[in-house]
Amino acid sequence: MRKANVDTDQSTKQCNVHPMDVQMALFHCSDSFLRQSMITKLSQCQYALPLLVPDPVTKDIECPLWTFRPLRKSWKVLTDKDSGAVTIKNMAICQAETPMVSFFRLGSVSSSKSQVINYLINDRHSTFFHRDSPGATKSRCLIDGMAEIAWYFPAGKVNDVFSDCVAFCNLHGDALSHEKQRGILIDKASVNVVLLPNLHGGDDKIETIVNDHFRKKPLICLLADNDYAAKQIQRGLYTMGLKDRSQSDVAKELKGIIRSMLSSEYTPFQLEHMGKVCGIKTDEDDPACQEGKSAAVKIQKLLEGKEFSQIKDTFLPCHGKLWHEWCQTHKELYHLRGESIEKDKSQKQKRLKEIRREQLEKPSSELVQMFIENLQSLKDDISHELEAKKDDISHELEAKKRELEEISKTLQSATIGVEHLLREIGQIYEANSGKLSQYPKLAAELMIAGQPMELMDGDAAHVPLTWITSVLDEVINTLGDKRVFVLTVLGIQSSGKSTMLNAMFGLQFAVSAGRCTRGAFMQLVEVSEEIQKDFKFDYVLVVDTEGLRAPELAVQDTRHHDNALTTFVIGLAHMTLINISGENQAEMEDVLHIAVQAFMRMKKVKLSPSCLFVHQNVPAIDSSQKNKVGKRNLEEKLDKMTKLAAEEEEFDAKFFSDVIAFDVNKDVNYFAQLWEGSPPMAPPNPGYSESIQELKDMILTKASQSNGMSLSEFSKTIKDLWDALLSENFVFSFKNTVEISLYRKLESEYSKWTWALRHEMLTIEHQLHSRIENGRLDKINTSDLHKKMSKTWGKVEKTVEKYFDEDKDKDVLVRWKNEFEKKIKLFHDEQVSGAKQKLEEIIQQKKARTKTDDMKIACDNQHLQKSKELARKLKCKQASGLI
């Protein structure tokens, strides 16, 4: 207890704790998963990571190897300065073979080696915490003896500090006191850098250690008490003074020396090999980790020797071609046309049952069985390198494009993760008509534990209703019918949607350049007890979606897919974040056009969505006046498209806010850019985190006014909305409402054109009929019909050309010009062909009728002749008195 007579000033003094001690205290108190999350976040923020960690109680040295497993890095190596050719490397950091430069301090010195390393890696960002960092204190408890590691990743440019990836390791504290860590790092390093007072005339112990231990590898001695420039003492040994010298000068000389040393043969360092170092233990030695690793090894052995592109077809057959065909056939059921609707419906329903039967006939693969038994995530550590060259290949563009499409398909076939295994289980469950109740139970347990659950299959663009409903039912059975606030996010591919959600809620949605998320995934985020009193729901259900306008998809495919996905997730949510990269919202306006028009059409589905616009990568210094102008322009565009859609659908709406709840003054946000500088070495921008927090506060403020919905209501909404979307398929084929309006104008013109052709056809038929009836068969020739119709077709062609030339939206209409011309030409040909056939039949009938009449006349003449002959004979007999 504190003494009563303690001086007041003394009692008010705060006990300052070193920030790194706080970090390591949390690290020591965390389980493996939280440690892994910490390491991932530190890496994303370009901070050094703990490599050798002394246990504060037992003093054992641990390497947290398993925590490094998720880290995957990309960098570029400049292979030809003249052509600018680069090699892109992308791999798990545990498997990267790199040189390592280790830094040590011997004795007490005034200079900071951490600052020296920071200047080597990134002079704009403190990768390693140092004595001049904010919050630094002289006293520290947990970081002495800890070794941290960080990597330099080149960007493939001429001014890169190092030509390839280099690891830098920093041993905290006096290396004289940490013999075990010192020995490990010296052994693993390619170059050792030692910071000490002086090389000669100082401490004999320091000189002995330098000569006996550090001279085993190339060595650079940084002398705190000397001020001379770098010089080579002998091969593999350099000295450099630090006294009264600027950090930038020291760093410049040191970079040159290290580059020179690494240009020759060096000892490669691989993080994965730390598990084999004698005298240290890793977190992978834990029994639970060993059990998981054993299961992963079994799966790897199962996949060994298999062609990557065939893995899904071999091990996950139910959600491949069969599932895609089922989805397509099921969608077609909602859009039957023609005279034999009932027959077509029966055939398609029969085919759906046949597909389910075929799925049932495929036995569950060993991979699926292992997944169900172990519920372990399968992670593929395949690394790849791509060669990119800045050559002029315009003449090969189309061929390369086709080649890239094939590569994309192959890579997609080779990509396998937890979502694919769960998708396969879902199809097995649906094919068994919901009999395997343990499957949705397993999926529900994963979802409750925080695993993102696939809501819409991105490959098939379909919602497996039976499976999703059953999973949600099991979640309700476990948690109760909890209330949820549904939050979704939409944006163009690689606009930072998943990154934003992960930063905001601490989630684990996949992030990378390109198309990482496919379809839509939902994840439960529990509202903490301390703030639950302010809300009327228990969970926030976050829905992440794939990036819209994916370049690897065909234009028509991606348009229909994106429009349906947009409408679906906006309709599901209480609030949708419309994520825009920069200030250009043109692409997102198009999908919002379609969503608004679809909502107007789906009058029977009672929806009340709202949205927030988030403009990312907007400079923070932009004036508020400029943002006001941008908001006003956005509002005008949204209102204009709403009016156009309302006219099309005969809906009572004048403003965008009449359809989707939106206030331009409150619901448009401008975000600072995520990175400060250019990746791969750029650290996150603190302003981005501030923007995230502001947006989160705004969302929670609005959410506090919502009652949310129960999980059972959410499940019903999914079904009702998806059924409505299947019925409203027409809308999703268009870019925006303007296109729909123009298309309908063309359809109206099409009706006029086809009627003109039909009218002309009837006129020609009437004329030909008259000629036939008047007996002028000798002058009838069916080729006349084609000539007359061709003349009419020429008139229609001129009308088509005139219509397209006069219309202002030629860029949109031209896409359909050929389509409508083909339709009209087909109609024309059908009319001509039908007319020819009909007239041929009439002519043949007329000829047959004429022949019959001639025969009848001949027959009548014959009868008449016989009658006359008989009358003559009778008359003769009368005259002769015979009668």
Tab-separated table of C-alpha atoms in Angstrom, residues 357-581:
chain	number	residue	atom	x	y	z
A	357	ARG	CA	-29.671	-37.657	-59.172
A	358	GLU	CA	-26.319	-37.378	-60.956
A	359	GLN	CA	-24.915	-35.445	-57.994
A	360	LEU	CA	-26.068	-38.164	-55.619
A	361	GLU	CA	-24.376	-40.827	-57.754
A	362	LYS	CA	-21.018	-39.124	-57.251
A	363	PRO	CA	-19.482	-40.437	-54.013
A	364	SER	CA	-18.153	-37.952	-51.472
A	365	SER	CA	-14.438	-37.542	-52.113
A	366	GLU	CA	-11.802	-38.331	-49.520
A	367	LEU	CA	-10.983	-34.608	-49.390
A	368	VAL	CA	-14.538	-33.685	-48.388
A	369	GLN	CA	-14.637	-36.473	-45.825
A	370	MET	CA	-11.352	-35.281	-44.314
A	371	PHE	CA	-12.646	-31.718	-44.192
A	372	ILE	CA	-15.845	-32.743	-42.478
A	373	GLU	CA	-13.921	-34.816	-39.963
A	374	ASN	CA	-11.240	-32.261	-39.152
A	375	LEU	CA	-12.848	-28.926	-40.100
A	376	GLN	CA	-9.415	-27.651	-41.008
A	377	SER	CA	-8.904	-24.905	-43.560
A	378	LEU	CA	-6.927	-25.907	-46.585
A	379	LYS	CA	-4.346	-23.367	-47.617
A	380	ASP	CA	-2.494	-23.555	-50.882
A	381	ASP	CA	1.083	-22.314	-50.699
A	382	ILE	CA	1.730	-22.470	-54.402
A	383	SER	CA	3.944	-19.539	-55.355
A	384	HIS	CA	4.248	-18.246	-58.828
A	385	GLU	CA	6.363	-15.849	-60.782
A	386	LEU	CA	5.210	-13.827	-63.745
A	387	GLU	CA	7.494	-12.279	-66.315
A	388	ALA	CA	6.336	-8.845	-67.471
A	389	LYS	CA	8.038	-6.944	-70.263
A	390	LYS	CA	7.389	-3.451	-71.568
A	391	ASP	CA	7.305	-4.366	-75.263
A	392	ASP	CA	5.031	-3.116	-77.979
A	393	ILE	CA	2.726	-6.088	-78.551
A	394	SER	CA	-0.300	-4.290	-79.996
A	395	HIS	CA	-0.410	-6.678	-82.982
A	396	GLU	CA	-0.627	-9.658	-80.596
A	397	LEU	CA	-3.140	-8.052	-78.236
A	398	GLU	CA	-6.110	-10.237	-79.126
A	399	ALA	CA	-4.075	-13.446	-79.016
A	400	LYS	CA	-2.601	-12.463	-75.645
A	401	LYS	CA	-6.048	-11.565	-74.350
A	402	ARG	CA	-7.366	-15.013	-75.243
A	403	GLU	CA	-4.303	-16.580	-73.662
A	404	LEU	CA	-4.825	-14.589	-70.462
A	405	GLU	CA	-8.473	-15.665	-70.369
A	406	GLU	CA	-7.402	-19.298	-70.542
A	407	ILE	CA	-4.779	-18.743	-67.827
A	408	SER	CA	-7.421	-17.031	-65.699
A	409	LYS	CA	-9.745	-20.023	-66.093
A	410	THR	CA	-6.917	-22.413	-65.207
A	411	LEU	CA	-5.967	-20.398	-62.117
A	412	GLN	CA	-9.603	-20.259	-61.069
A	413	SER	CA	-9.837	-24.035	-61.457
A	414	ALA	CA	-6.693	-24.426	-59.358
A	415	THR	CA	-7.930	-22.134	-56.574
A	416	ILE	CA	-9.384	-24.084	-53.692
A	417	GLY	CA	-10.301	-22.946	-50.212
A	418	VAL	CA	-12.729	-23.446	-47.359
A	419	GLU	CA	-15.535	-21.797	-49.343
A	420	HIS	CA	-15.227	-24.401	-52.110
A	421	LEU	CA	-15.335	-27.276	-49.643
A	422	LEU	CA	-18.394	-25.776	-47.955
A	423	ARG	CA	-19.977	-25.241	-51.366
A	424	GLU	CA	-19.454	-28.915	-52.177
A	425	ILE	CA	-20.983	-29.950	-48.850
A	426	GLY	CA	-23.919	-27.647	-49.581
A	427	GLN	CA	-24.540	-29.320	-52.929
A	428	ILE	CA	-24.339	-32.792	-51.412
A	429	TYR	CA	-26.895	-31.617	-48.840
A	430	GLU	CA	-29.250	-30.173	-51.478
A	431	ALA	CA	-28.940	-33.259	-53.693
A	432	ASN	CA	-29.927	-35.389	-50.689
A	433	SER	CA	-33.049	-33.225	-50.216
A	434	GLY	CA	-31.830	-31.942	-46.873
A	435	LYS	CA	-31.416	-35.355	-45.231
A	436	LEU	CA	-27.826	-34.824	-44.028
A	437	SER	CA	-28.651	-32.492	-41.139
A	438	GLN	CA	-25.114	-32.644	-39.707
A	439	TYR	CA	-23.759	-30.667	-42.677
A	440	PRO	CA	-25.592	-27.368	-42.026
A	441	LYS	CA	-24.810	-27.824	-38.306
A	442	LEU	CA	-21.084	-27.863	-39.071
A	443	ALA	CA	-21.413	-24.810	-41.312
A	444	ALA	CA	-23.455	-22.997	-38.647
A	445	GLU	CA	-20.756	-23.675	-36.042
A	446	LEU	CA	-18.140	-22.199	-38.371
A	447	MET	CA	-20.303	-19.155	-39.033
A	448	ILE	CA	-20.878	-18.558	-35.316
A	449	ALA	CA	-17.113	-18.908	-34.756
A	450	GLY	CA	-16.504	-16.081	-37.236
A	451	GLN	CA	-15.956	-17.909	-40.526
A	452	PRO	CA	-17.343	-15.969	-43.543
A	453	MET	CA	-20.165	-18.016	-45.128
A	454	GLU	CA	-20.888	-17.933	-48.853
A	455	LEU	CA	-24.290	-16.391	-49.515
A	456	MET	CA	-24.169	-16.236	-53.320
A	457	ASP	CA	-22.037	-18.567	-55.414
A	458	GLY	CA	-19.884	-16.192	-57.456
A	459	ASP	CA	-19.016	-18.782	-60.102
A	460	ALA	CA	-22.600	-19.857	-60.811
A	461	ALA	CA	-24.166	-16.491	-59.833
A	462	HIS	CA	-26.800	-18.341	-57.841
A	463	VAL	CA	-28.073	-18.490	-54.266
A	464	PRO	CA	-28.392	-22.102	-52.962
A	465	LEU	CA	-31.582	-21.370	-51.019
A	466	THR	CA	-32.035	-24.801	-49.441
A	467	TRP	CA	-28.499	-24.821	-48.064
A	468	ILE	CA	-28.468	-21.196	-46.870
A	469	THR	CA	-31.853	-21.550	-45.206
A	470	SER	CA	-30.764	-24.714	-43.384
A	471	VAL	CA	-27.503	-23.121	-42.179
A	472	LEU	CA	-29.361	-20.092	-40.832
A	473	ASP	CA	-31.904	-22.404	-39.163
A	474	GLU	CA	-29.048	-24.131	-37.357
A	475	VAL	CA	-27.589	-20.772	-36.317
A	476	ILE	CA	-31.011	-19.902	-34.873
A	477	ASN	CA	-31.156	-23.261	-33.070
A	478	THR	CA	-27.788	-22.519	-31.452
A	479	LEU	CA	-28.015	-18.787	-30.729
A	480	GLY	CA	-31.763	-18.238	-30.732
A	481	ASP	CA	-33.587	-16.047	-33.232
A	482	LYS	CA	-31.236	-13.107	-32.675
A	483	ARG	CA	-31.786	-9.739	-34.276
A	484	VAL	CA	-29.234	-8.534	-36.824
A	485	PHE	CA	-28.392	-5.267	-38.564
A	486	VAL	CA	-27.374	-6.149	-42.133
A	487	LEU	CA	-24.515	-4.104	-43.615
A	488	THR	CA	-23.280	-4.702	-47.162
A	489	VAL	CA	-20.558	-3.172	-49.307
A	490	LEU	CA	-20.371	-2.663	-53.071
A	491	GLY	CA	-17.619	-1.342	-55.287
A	492	ILE	CA	-15.520	-1.793	-58.393
A	493	GLN	CA	-12.907	-4.549	-58.283
A	494	SER	CA	-9.814	-3.689	-56.176
A	495	SER	CA	-11.400	-0.515	-54.748
A	496	GLY	CA	-10.648	-1.556	-51.149
A	497	LYS	CA	-14.028	-2.940	-50.008
A	498	SER	CA	-12.755	-5.931	-48.047
A	499	THR	CA	-9.844	-3.932	-46.608
A	500	MET	CA	-12.316	-1.337	-45.315
A	501	LEU	CA	-14.544	-3.966	-43.654
A	502	ASN	CA	-11.558	-5.767	-42.117
A	503	ALA	CA	-10.202	-2.511	-40.691
A	504	MET	CA	-13.618	-1.444	-39.415
A	505	PHE	CA	-14.722	-4.664	-37.730
A	506	GLY	CA	-11.543	-6.736	-37.421
A	507	LEU	CA	-12.784	-9.296	-39.965
A	508	GLN	CA	-10.855	-11.711	-42.153
A	509	PHE	CA	-12.309	-11.228	-45.632
A	510	ALA	CA	-9.829	-12.052	-48.391
A	511	VAL	CA	-7.886	-9.045	-49.734
A	512	SER	CA	-5.533	-8.781	-52.707
A	513	ALA	CA	-5.173	-7.109	-56.065
A	514	GLY	CA	-7.624	-8.529	-58.559
A	515	ARG	CA	-10.658	-10.700	-58.017
A	516	CYS	CA	-10.193	-12.287	-54.591
A	517	THR	CA	-13.795	-12.338	-53.309
A	518	ARG	CA	-16.283	-14.224	-55.506
A	519	GLY	CA	-20.022	-13.770	-55.094
A	520	ALA	CA	-21.177	-12.619	-51.663
A	521	PHE	CA	-20.085	-13.707	-48.167
A	522	MET	CA	-21.778	-13.003	-44.845
A	523	GLN	CA	-20.128	-12.843	-41.427
A	524	LEU	CA	-21.607	-12.330	-37.961
A	525	VAL	CA	-20.103	-9.635	-35.735
A	526	GLU	CA	-21.408	-9.709	-32.179
A	527	VAL	CA	-22.340	-6.409	-30.552
A	528	SER	CA	-20.377	-6.134	-27.294
A	529	GLU	CA	-22.245	-6.115	-24.007
A	530	GLU	CA	-21.084	-2.627	-23.035
A	531	ILE	CA	-22.724	-0.989	-26.073
A	532	GLN	CA	-25.593	-3.440	-26.625
A	533	LYS	CA	-27.913	-1.290	-24.514
A	534	ASP	CA	-27.762	1.386	-27.223
A	535	PHE	CA	-28.926	-0.966	-29.980
A	536	LYS	CA	-32.017	-3.013	-30.739
A	537	PHE	CA	-30.086	-5.904	-32.290
A	538	ASP	CA	-27.502	-8.455	-31.153
A	539	TYR	CA	-25.268	-8.800	-34.198
A	540	VAL	CA	-24.109	-6.861	-37.219
A	541	LEU	CA	-24.296	-9.206	-40.200
A	542	VAL	CA	-21.663	-7.971	-42.657
A	543	VAL	CA	-21.987	-8.962	-46.324
A	544	ASP	CA	-18.861	-8.596	-48.479
A	545	THR	CA	-19.195	-8.825	-52.258
A	546	GLU	CA	-16.910	-9.450	-55.188
A	547	GLY	CA	-15.622	-6.477	-57.140
A	548	LEU	CA	-17.914	-5.267	-59.891
A	549	ARG	CA	-16.885	-4.847	-63.534
A	550	ALA	CA	-14.261	-7.596	-63.369
A	551	PRO	CA	-12.131	-7.262	-66.543
A	552	GLU	CA	-11.651	-11.031	-66.862
A	553	LEU	CA	-15.359	-11.555	-67.543
A	554	ALA	CA	-17.093	-10.921	-70.857
A	555	VAL	CA	-18.871	-7.544	-70.961
A	556	GLN	CA	-22.361	-9.018	-71.178
A	557	ASP	CA	-21.651	-11.695	-68.554
A	558	THR	CA	-20.231	-9.253	-66.025
A	559	ARG	CA	-22.999	-6.718	-66.634
A	560	HIS	CA	-25.829	-9.151	-65.945
A	561	HIS	CA	-23.943	-10.706	-63.039
A	562	ASP	CA	-23.029	-7.381	-61.419
A	563	ASN	CA	-26.486	-5.880	-61.786
A	564	ALA	CA	-28.179	-8.907	-60.197
A	565	LEU	CA	-25.583	-9.021	-57.400
A	566	THR	CA	-25.956	-5.292	-56.712
A	567	THR	CA	-29.727	-5.461	-56.493
A	568	PHE	CA	-29.586	-8.558	-54.316
A	569	VAL	CA	-27.208	-7.217	-51.661
A	570	ILE	CA	-28.747	-3.724	-51.545
A	571	GLY	CA	-32.166	-5.317	-51.121
A	572	LEU	CA	-30.932	-7.522	-48.286
A	573	ALA	CA	-29.265	-4.778	-46.292
A	574	HIS	CA	-30.395	-2.145	-43.895
A	575	MET	CA	-27.413	-0.157	-45.147
A	576	THR	CA	-25.080	-0.510	-48.137
A	577	LEU	CA	-21.662	1.115	-48.406
A	578	ILE	CA	-21.097	2.212	-51.997
A	579	ASN	CA	-17.309	2.151	-52.194
A	580	ILE	CA	-15.717	4.314	-54.894
A	581	SER	CA	-12.026	4.602	-55.685
